[in-house]
Coordinates of C-alpha atoms and ligand atoms in Angstrom, one line a residue:
M256 CA 23.4 8.5 -36.1
I257 CA 21.6 7.4 -33.0
R258 CA 20.2 3.9 -32.9
A259 CA 17.7 2.6 -30.4
V260 CA 19.7 -0.6 -29.7
D261 CA 22.8 1.5 -28.9
V262 CA 20.8 3.6 -26.4
I263 CA 19.4 0.5 -24.8
R264 CA 22.9 -1.0 -24.6
K265 CA 24.3 2.1 -23.0
K266 CA 21.6 2.2 -20.4
R267 CA 22.0 -1.6 -19.8
D268 CA 25.7 -1.0 -19.1
G269 CA 25.1 1.9 -16.8
V270 CA 26.5 4.6 -19.0
P271 CA 24.7 7.9 -18.6
L272 CA 22.7 8.9 -21.7
A273 CA 23.1 12.2 -23.5
D274 CA 20.2 14.6 -24.0
D275 CA 19.9 13.9 -27.7
E276 CA 19.8 10.1 -27.1
I277 CA 17.0 10.4 -24.6
D278 CA 15.1 12.7 -26.9
Y279 CA 15.6 10.5 -29.9
F280 CA 14.3 7.5 -27.9
L281 CA 11.3 9.3 -26.5
K282 CA 10.3 10.7 -29.9
G283 CA 10.7 7.4 -31.6
C284 CA 8.7 5.5 -29.0
C285 CA 5.8 8.0 -29.3
S286 CA 5.8 8.1 -33.1
G287 CA 6.0 4.3 -33.4
D288 CA 9.3 4.4 -35.2
I289 CA 10.8 2.6 -32.2
P290 CA 8.8 -0.6 -31.5
D291 CA 7.4 -1.4 -28.1
Y292 CA 9.8 -4.2 -27.5
Q293 CA 12.7 -1.9 -27.6
T294 CA 10.9 0.6 -25.4
A295 CA 10.2 -2.2 -22.9
A296 CA 13.9 -3.1 -22.9
F297 CA 14.8 0.5 -22.4
L298 CA 12.4 0.7 -19.4
M299 CA 13.8 -2.4 -17.8
A300 CA 17.4 -1.2 -18.3
T301 CA 16.3 2.1 -16.7
Y302 CA 14.6 0.2 -13.9
F303 CA 17.9 -1.6 -13.0
R304 CA 20.4 1.2 -13.7
G305 CA 18.4 4.2 -12.7
M306 CA 19.1 7.7 -14.1
N307 CA 21.2 10.6 -12.7
E308 CA 19.6 14.0 -12.2
K309 CA 20.7 15.4 -15.6
E310 CA 19.2 12.3 -17.4
V311 CA 15.9 12.4 -15.6
F312 CA 15.6 16.1 -16.2
S313 CA 16.3 15.6 -19.8
L314 CA 13.7 12.7 -20.0
T315 CA 11.1 14.9 -18.2
D316 CA 11.8 17.8 -20.6
S317 CA 11.3 15.5 -23.7
M318 CA 8.1 14.1 -22.2
V319 CA 6.7 17.6 -21.7
R320 CA 7.5 18.5 -25.3
S321 CA 5.6 15.3 -26.5
G322 CA 2.4 17.3 -26.0
K323 CA 1.0 20.7 -25.4
V324 CA 2.0 22.8 -22.4
V325 CA -1.1 24.4 -20.9
D326 CA -1.1 28.1 -21.2
L327 CA -2.2 29.6 -17.9
S328 CA -1.0 33.1 -18.8
G329 CA -4.6 34.3 -18.8
I330 CA -4.8 33.8 -15.1
K331 CA -3.6 36.6 -12.9
G332 CA -1.2 35.8 -10.0
T333 CA 1.1 32.9 -9.1
K334 CA -0.6 29.7 -10.0
V335 CA -0.4 26.9 -7.4
D336 CA -0.6 23.1 -8.0
K337 CA -0.5 20.2 -5.6
H338 CA 0.1 16.5 -6.3
S339 CA 0.1 13.3 -4.3
T340 CA 2.0 10.2 -5.3
G341 CA -1.1 8.2 -4.5
G342 CA -2.9 7.5 -1.2
V343 CA -5.7 5.7 0.5
A344 CA -8.5 7.6 2.4
D345 CA -6.7 10.7 1.1
T346 CA -9.1 13.4 0.2
T347 CA -6.5 16.1 0.8
T348 CA -6.9 17.9 -2.6
L349 CA -10.7 18.5 -2.0
V350 CA -9.8 20.1 1.4
V351 CA -6.5 21.9 1.0
C352 CA -7.1 23.4 -2.5
P353 CA -10.3 25.3 -1.6
L354 CA -8.6 26.5 1.7
V355 CA -5.6 27.8 -0.2
A356 CA -7.7 29.3 -3.0
S357 CA -9.8 31.1 -0.3
C358 CA -6.5 32.7 0.9
G359 CA -5.9 34.2 -2.5
A360 CA -3.7 31.7 -4.3
P361 CA -5.2 30.8 -7.7
I362 CA -5.5 27.0 -8.3
A363 CA -5.7 25.6 -11.8
K364 CA -5.4 21.9 -11.2
M365 CA -5.5 18.9 -13.5
S366 CA -6.2 15.7 -11.7
G367 CA -6.3 12.0 -12.5
R368 CA -8.5 9.1 -11.8
G369 CA -8.0 6.3 -9.2
L370 CA -6.1 3.2 -10.1
G371 CA -5.5 0.0 -8.1
H372 CA -5.7 0.7 -4.4
T373 CA -5.4 4.5 -4.6
G374 CA -8.2 6.9 -5.3
G375 CA -8.3 9.8 -7.7
T376 CA -9.8 13.3 -7.3
L377 CA -11.7 13.3 -10.6
D378 CA -13.7 10.2 -9.5
K379 CA -14.6 11.9 -6.2
L380 CA -15.7 15.1 -7.9
E381 CA -17.9 13.0 -10.2
A382 CA -19.8 11.7 -7.2
I383 CA -21.3 15.2 -6.9
P384 CA -24.4 15.2 -9.2
G385 CA -24.0 17.3 -12.3
M386 CA -20.3 18.1 -11.7
K387 CA -18.3 18.4 -15.0
V388 CA -14.6 17.6 -15.0
S389 CA -14.0 17.9 -18.8
L390 CA -13.8 21.6 -19.6
T391 CA -12.2 23.5 -22.4
L392 CA -9.1 25.5 -21.6
D393 CA -11.1 28.7 -21.9
E394 CA -13.7 27.6 -19.5
F395 CA -11.0 26.4 -17.1
V396 CA -9.1 29.7 -17.2
N397 CA -12.4 31.7 -16.8
I398 CA -13.4 29.8 -13.7
V399 CA -10.0 30.2 -12.1
N400 CA -10.2 33.9 -12.8
S401 CA -13.7 34.3 -11.4
V402 CA -13.7 31.8 -8.6
G403 CA -10.0 31.3 -7.8
I404 CA -10.0 27.5 -8.3
S405 CA -10.9 24.8 -10.8
I406 CA -10.1 21.2 -10.9
I407 CA -10.5 19.3 -14.2
S408 CA -9.3 16.2 -16.0
Q409 CA -6.0 16.2 -17.9
T410 CA -6.5 17.1 -21.5
D411 CA -5.7 14.3 -24.1
D412 CA -2.7 16.3 -25.4
L413 CA -1.0 16.6 -21.9
V414 CA 2.1 14.6 -22.0
P415 CA 1.1 11.8 -24.6
A416 CA 4.5 10.3 -23.9
D417 CA 3.5 9.5 -20.3
K418 CA 0.4 7.6 -21.5
K419 CA 2.6 5.5 -23.8
L420 CA 5.3 4.9 -21.3
Y421 CA 2.9 4.1 -18.4
S422 CA 1.0 1.6 -20.4
L423 CA 4.2 -0.3 -21.1
R424 CA 5.5 0.1 -17.6
D425 CA 2.3 -1.3 -16.3
V426 CA 2.8 -4.6 -18.2
T427 CA 6.6 -4.9 -17.8
A428 CA 6.9 -4.6 -14.0
T429 CA 8.6 -1.2 -14.3
V430 CA 6.1 1.1 -12.6
D431 CA 8.0 1.4 -9.3
S432 CA 11.2 3.0 -10.7
I433 CA 12.2 6.3 -9.0
P434 CA 13.3 8.0 -12.2
L435 CA 10.3 6.8 -14.1
I436 CA 7.9 7.9 -11.4
A437 CA 9.6 11.2 -11.0
S438 CA 9.6 12.0 -14.8
S439 CA 6.0 10.8 -15.1
V440 CA 4.7 13.0 -12.3
M441 CA 6.8 16.1 -13.0
S442 CA 6.2 16.1 -16.8
K443 CA 2.5 16.3 -16.1
K444 CA 2.9 19.0 -13.4
I445 CA 5.1 21.1 -15.6
A446 CA 2.9 20.7 -18.7
G447 CA 0.0 21.7 -16.4
G448 CA 1.4 25.2 -16.4
S449 CA 1.4 26.2 -12.7
D450 CA 4.2 28.3 -11.2
V451 CA 4.4 26.5 -7.9
I452 CA 4.2 22.7 -7.3
V453 CA 3.7 21.2 -3.8
L454 CA 4.3 17.4 -3.8
D455 CA 2.9 15.0 -1.2
V456 CA 5.2 12.1 -1.3
K457 CA 3.6 9.1 0.4
V458 CA 5.8 6.7 2.4
G459 CA 4.8 3.3 3.7
K460 CA 2.9 0.1 3.1
G461 CA 0.2 1.7 1.0
A462 CA 2.6 3.8 -1.0
F463 CA 4.8 3.2 -4.1
M464 CA 7.7 4.1 -1.8
K465 CA 7.8 1.7 1.1
D466 CA 10.6 3.2 3.0
L467 CA 11.9 6.6 3.9
K468 CA 15.2 6.3 2.0
D469 CA 13.4 5.7 -1.4
A470 CA 10.8 8.3 -0.8
M471 CA 13.5 10.8 0.0
A472 CA 15.4 9.9 -3.3
L473 CA 12.1 10.3 -5.2
A474 CA 11.3 13.6 -3.5
K475 CA 14.7 15.1 -4.1
M476 CA 14.6 14.1 -7.8
M477 CA 11.2 15.7 -8.3
V478 CA 12.1 18.9 -6.5
N479 CA 15.3 19.1 -8.7
I480 CA 13.3 18.6 -11.9
G481 CA 10.7 21.2 -10.9
E482 CA 13.3 23.8 -9.8
T483 CA 15.5 23.2 -12.9
S484 CA 12.3 23.8 -14.9
G485 CA 11.8 27.2 -13.2
R486 CA 9.0 26.1 -11.0
R487 CA 9.2 26.6 -7.2
T488 CA 8.7 23.1 -5.9
V489 CA 8.5 21.6 -2.4
A490 CA 8.0 17.9 -1.4
V491 CA 6.4 16.9 1.9
L492 CA 7.0 13.2 2.9
T493 CA 3.9 11.9 4.7
D494 CA 2.9 8.6 6.1
M495 CA 0.8 6.0 4.1
N496 CA 1.2 3.0 6.4
Q497 CA -2.4 3.4 7.5
P498 CA -5.2 5.2 5.5
L499 CA -4.9 8.9 6.0
G500 CA -8.4 9.9 6.7
R501 CA -11.3 7.7 7.5
A502 CA -13.3 7.4 4.3
I503 CA -12.3 5.2 1.4
G504 CA -14.6 5.5 -1.7
N505 CA -15.8 8.4 -3.8
S506 CA -19.1 9.7 -2.3
L507 CA -17.7 8.9 1.2
E508 CA -14.6 10.9 0.5
V509 CA -16.7 13.8 -0.7
I510 CA -18.5 13.7 2.6
E511 CA -15.3 13.6 4.5
A512 CA -13.9 16.6 2.6
C513 CA -17.1 18.6 3.4
E514 CA -16.9 17.6 7.0
A515 CA -13.3 18.6 7.1
L516 CA -14.1 22.0 5.6
K517 CA -16.8 22.4 8.2
G518 CA -14.2 21.9 11.0
R519 CA -15.0 18.3 11.6
G520 CA -12.1 16.6 9.8
P521 CA -10.1 13.7 11.2
S522 CA -6.9 15.0 12.8
E523 CA -4.4 13.2 10.5
L524 CA -6.0 14.5 7.3
M525 CA -6.2 18.0 8.7
E526 CA -2.4 17.9 9.7
V527 CA -1.4 16.9 6.2
C528 CA -3.7 19.5 4.7
L529 CA -2.3 22.2 6.8
A530 CA 1.3 21.3 6.1
L531 CA 0.8 21.1 2.3
G532 CA -1.4 24.2 2.3
S533 CA 1.2 26.1 4.2
Y534 CA 3.9 25.5 1.7
M535 CA 1.5 26.3 -1.1
L536 CA 0.9 29.8 0.4
I537 CA 4.6 30.3 1.2
L538 CA 5.8 29.4 -2.4
A539 CA 2.9 31.5 -3.8
G540 CA 4.3 34.5 -2.0
I541 CA 1.1 35.0 0.1
A542 CA 2.5 34.0 3.5
Q543 CA 6.0 34.9 4.8
S544 CA 6.4 31.9 7.2
F545 CA 5.0 28.5 8.0
D546 CA 3.3 29.9 11.1
I547 CA 1.6 32.8 9.3
A548 CA 0.5 30.4 6.5
S549 CA -0.9 27.9 9.0
K550 CA -2.8 30.7 10.8
M551 CA -4.4 31.9 7.5
L552 CA -5.5 28.3 6.7
Q553 CA -7.0 27.9 10.2
D554 CA -8.9 31.2 9.7
A555 CA -10.2 30.1 6.3
L556 CA -11.3 26.8 7.9
V557 CA -13.0 28.4 11.1
S558 CA -14.7 31.1 9.1
G559 CA -16.1 28.7 6.5
R560 CA -14.4 30.5 3.7
G561 CA -12.8 27.2 2.5
M562 CA -16.1 25.5 2.3
D563 CA -17.7 28.5 0.5
K564 CA -14.8 28.2 -2.0
L565 CA -15.5 24.5 -2.7
K566 CA -19.2 25.3 -3.3
E567 CA -18.2 28.1 -5.7
M568 CA -16.1 25.8 -7.6
V569 CA -18.7 23.0 -7.7
K570 CA -21.4 25.4 -8.8
A571 CA -19.2 26.9 -11.6
Q572 CA -18.5 23.3 -12.9
G573 CA -22.2 22.5 -12.9
G574 CA -22.4 20.5 -9.7
D575 CA -25.3 20.5 -7.3
I576 CA -24.0 22.3 -4.2
N577 CA -27.0 21.1 -2.1
A578 CA -25.3 17.7 -2.1
L579 CA -22.5 19.3 -0.1
E580 CA -25.0 19.9 2.7
D581 CA -27.5 17.1 2.3
Y582 CA -25.3 14.1 1.7
S583 CA -28.3 12.0 0.9
L584 CA -28.1 13.6 -2.5
L585 CA -24.8 11.8 -3.2
P586 CA -24.7 8.3 -4.5
Q587 CA -25.6 5.9 -1.5
A588 CA -24.8 2.3 -1.0
K589 CA -27.6 -0.2 -0.2
I590 CA -25.7 -2.2 2.3
K591 CA -24.0 -0.9 5.4
Y592 CA -22.2 -3.6 7.3
E593 CA -20.4 -3.0 10.6
L594 CA -17.3 -4.9 11.3
K595 CA -17.4 -5.1 15.1
A596 CA -14.7 -5.9 17.7
Q597 CA -15.2 -9.3 19.4
E598 CA -13.1 -8.2 22.4
D599 CA -11.3 -5.1 23.8
F600 CA -8.0 -4.1 22.1
Y601 CA -5.8 -1.4 20.7
I602 CA -5.5 -1.0 16.9
S603 CA -1.8 -1.7 16.1
E604 CA -1.9 -1.7 12.3
L605 CA -4.3 -0.8 9.4
D606 CA -2.8 -2.0 6.2
A607 CA -3.6 0.8 3.8
E608 CA -2.9 -1.1 0.6
K609 CA -5.1 -4.0 1.6
L610 CA -7.9 -1.7 2.7
G611 CA -7.6 0.3 -0.6
L612 CA -7.7 -3.0 -2.6
C613 CA -10.8 -4.1 -0.6
A614 CA -12.5 -0.8 -1.5
M615 CA -11.5 -1.4 -5.1
K616 CA -13.1 -4.8 -5.0
L617 CA -16.3 -3.5 -3.6
G618 CA -16.3 -1.3 -6.8
A619 CA -14.9 2.0 -5.6
G620 CA -11.8 1.7 -7.7
R621 CA -10.3 0.2 -10.9
A622 CA -8.1 -2.9 -11.3
K623 CA -7.6 -1.8 -14.9
K624 CA -7.8 1.7 -16.4
E625 CA -11.0 0.8 -18.4
D626 CA -12.9 -0.6 -15.4
K627 CA -16.3 1.1 -14.4
I628 CA -16.6 2.2 -10.8
D629 CA -19.5 2.5 -8.3
L630 CA -19.3 6.0 -6.7
A631 CA -21.4 5.0 -3.7
V632 CA -19.3 2.1 -2.3
G633 CA -16.2 1.9 -0.1
M634 CA -15.7 1.9 3.7
V635 CA -15.4 4.1 6.7
I636 CA -12.5 3.4 9.2
N637 CA -14.0 4.1 12.6
K638 CA -10.8 3.4 14.6
K639 CA -7.3 4.4 13.7
V640 CA -3.9 3.0 14.8
G641 CA -3.4 3.7 18.6
D642 CA -7.2 3.9 19.2
Y643 CA -8.7 1.8 22.1
V644 CA -11.7 -0.3 20.9
N645 CA -14.3 -1.8 23.2
S646 CA -15.8 -5.2 22.4
G647 CA -18.9 -4.6 20.3
E648 CA -17.8 -1.2 18.9
S649 CA -17.5 -1.0 15.0
V650 CA -14.0 -0.8 13.6
V651 CA -14.9 -0.5 9.9
T652 CA -18.3 0.3 8.3
I653 CA -18.5 -1.3 4.9
H654 CA -20.7 0.4 2.2
G655 CA -21.6 -2.0 -0.5
N656 CA -24.1 -2.6 -3.3
D657 CA -23.5 -6.3 -3.8
E658 CA -23.9 -8.8 -1.0
R659 CA -21.5 -11.3 -2.6
L660 CA -18.7 -8.7 -2.8
V661 CA -19.2 -7.6 0.7
E662 CA -18.9 -11.2 1.9
E663 CA -15.8 -11.6 -0.3
V664 CA -13.9 -8.7 1.1
L665 CA -14.8 -9.2 4.7
P666 CA -12.1 -11.6 5.6
E667 CA -9.5 -9.5 3.8
I668 CA -10.6 -6.4 5.7
K669 CA -10.3 -8.4 9.0
S670 CA -6.8 -9.4 8.0
A671 CA -5.8 -5.8 7.3
V672 CA -6.6 -4.8 10.9
K673 CA -4.0 -5.9 13.5
T674 CA -4.7 -5.5 17.2
S675 CA -2.8 -5.5 20.5
K676 CA -3.6 -5.7 24.1
Q677 CA -0.9 -3.3 24.9
K678 CA -1.1 0.4 24.3
V679 CA 0.2 1.3 20.8
A680 CA 1.9 4.6 19.9
K681 CA 0.5 6.6 17.0
G682 CA 3.2 6.7 14.2
K683 CA 4.8 9.7 12.8
L684 CA 2.6 11.5 10.1
I685 CA 5.0 14.0 8.4
H686 CA 8.5 12.7 8.0
A687 CA 10.4 15.4 6.2
V688 CA 10.3 18.4 3.9
V689 CA 12.5 18.7 0.8
Q690 CA 13.1 22.2 -0.7
R691 CA 15.7 23.6 -3.1
G692 CA 19.0 23.1 -1.3
L693 CA 17.4 22.0 1.9
T694 CA 16.2 18.8 3.5
Q695 CA 14.5 18.9 6.8
F696 CA 13.6 15.8 8.8
L697 CA 10.7 16.4 11.2
Ligands
URA93 N1 1.8 8.6 -10.6 C1 2.1 9.0 -11.8 O1 1.6 9.9 -12.3 N2 3.0 8.3 -12.4 C2 3.8 7.3 -12.0 O2 4.6 6.8 -12.6 C3 3.4 6.9 -10.6 C4 2.4 7.6 -9.9
CA94 CA1 -14.3 -2.7 27.4

């Protein structure tokens, strides 16, 4: 007979767990047969001891089976999904998914909400008046079949084990564990039902993984879980030391995505979108090489087909497409405050995590899952690392609805911006790509 205490002891002592032990523990913790204090101990033991590839696959598989796997068999073609481990000024999904869909790869994506310093696609979509993100599975499948893309919220029965484990991880300081993140992300992607999964693994100050070595370990673990589950999976490791794009906040990021799809996107955001999108098209079997894929995406961008695809999706989900042209129809902040340079300098650092937290404090994000957010507020970063700034030019435009909150975050935003009199090199944006049996540093 398996006992919870023995499983915990084994993990504590660094002995690999068997499949039935992991499954027993996971089922017990979800049903309530295993009390939270034992699950908490199990999580902490896992945090310190880690898990090997076999264990983490087994954990992910048990998590997937804790709920319902989405049946996408009603959608023709190879379904493609994309996931980011969490970024700041990262509106990639709203740009790359319409582009990829307009090249013929069906996208049936379930997204999450923002938490802490990172944003979430669902919140951004809800900034569009009328937009519905809670659809039935039938509605979802029908929209993907007719439009080629739909993005909705995760259903309640998608990996209930992750909700249980995450809420305990959140209060036991065990969120930032590589096997626990890998199983959390991949269980949801696998249960989401797509055939192809492209992962954007963020590395740097604003990411869960602060250094390349840890990010690489996470990426390899996730690719292995995906491939072992029969899903073609690629991970791209991208920089999250500074915010990716320029807009942080929900309305502001919708505007940035629309501008990007109209060919006016910030270069870093576009580079990451093209890289992720290219792998999505390759794994979907639509493009034969990275160069071909990249050319297809460029064509979709220049011709406006990507933008048309976003509009079709928004319309199908009840949103007002006029707001994607006339941005004044999106929620607007009352206060716009320019943080101006007092002298000439180069930007040497923009702390992504700090800026994300400032946007959260302005109301754009949540400190706790239950918090209400203000879709209008946030900030626009006018100068990025390596840019030269003349005295008097605006570095950051703060969009706020509460004078007191704007005053409160102002010194923190200032402290997130480091400057230099010397020229500063732009850092690397795409660090590596991890595929089945192949790791490529760029
Ligand atoms: N995102 C997830 O979905 N799960 C984690 O554990 C971390 C990031
Ligand atoms: Ca000057």
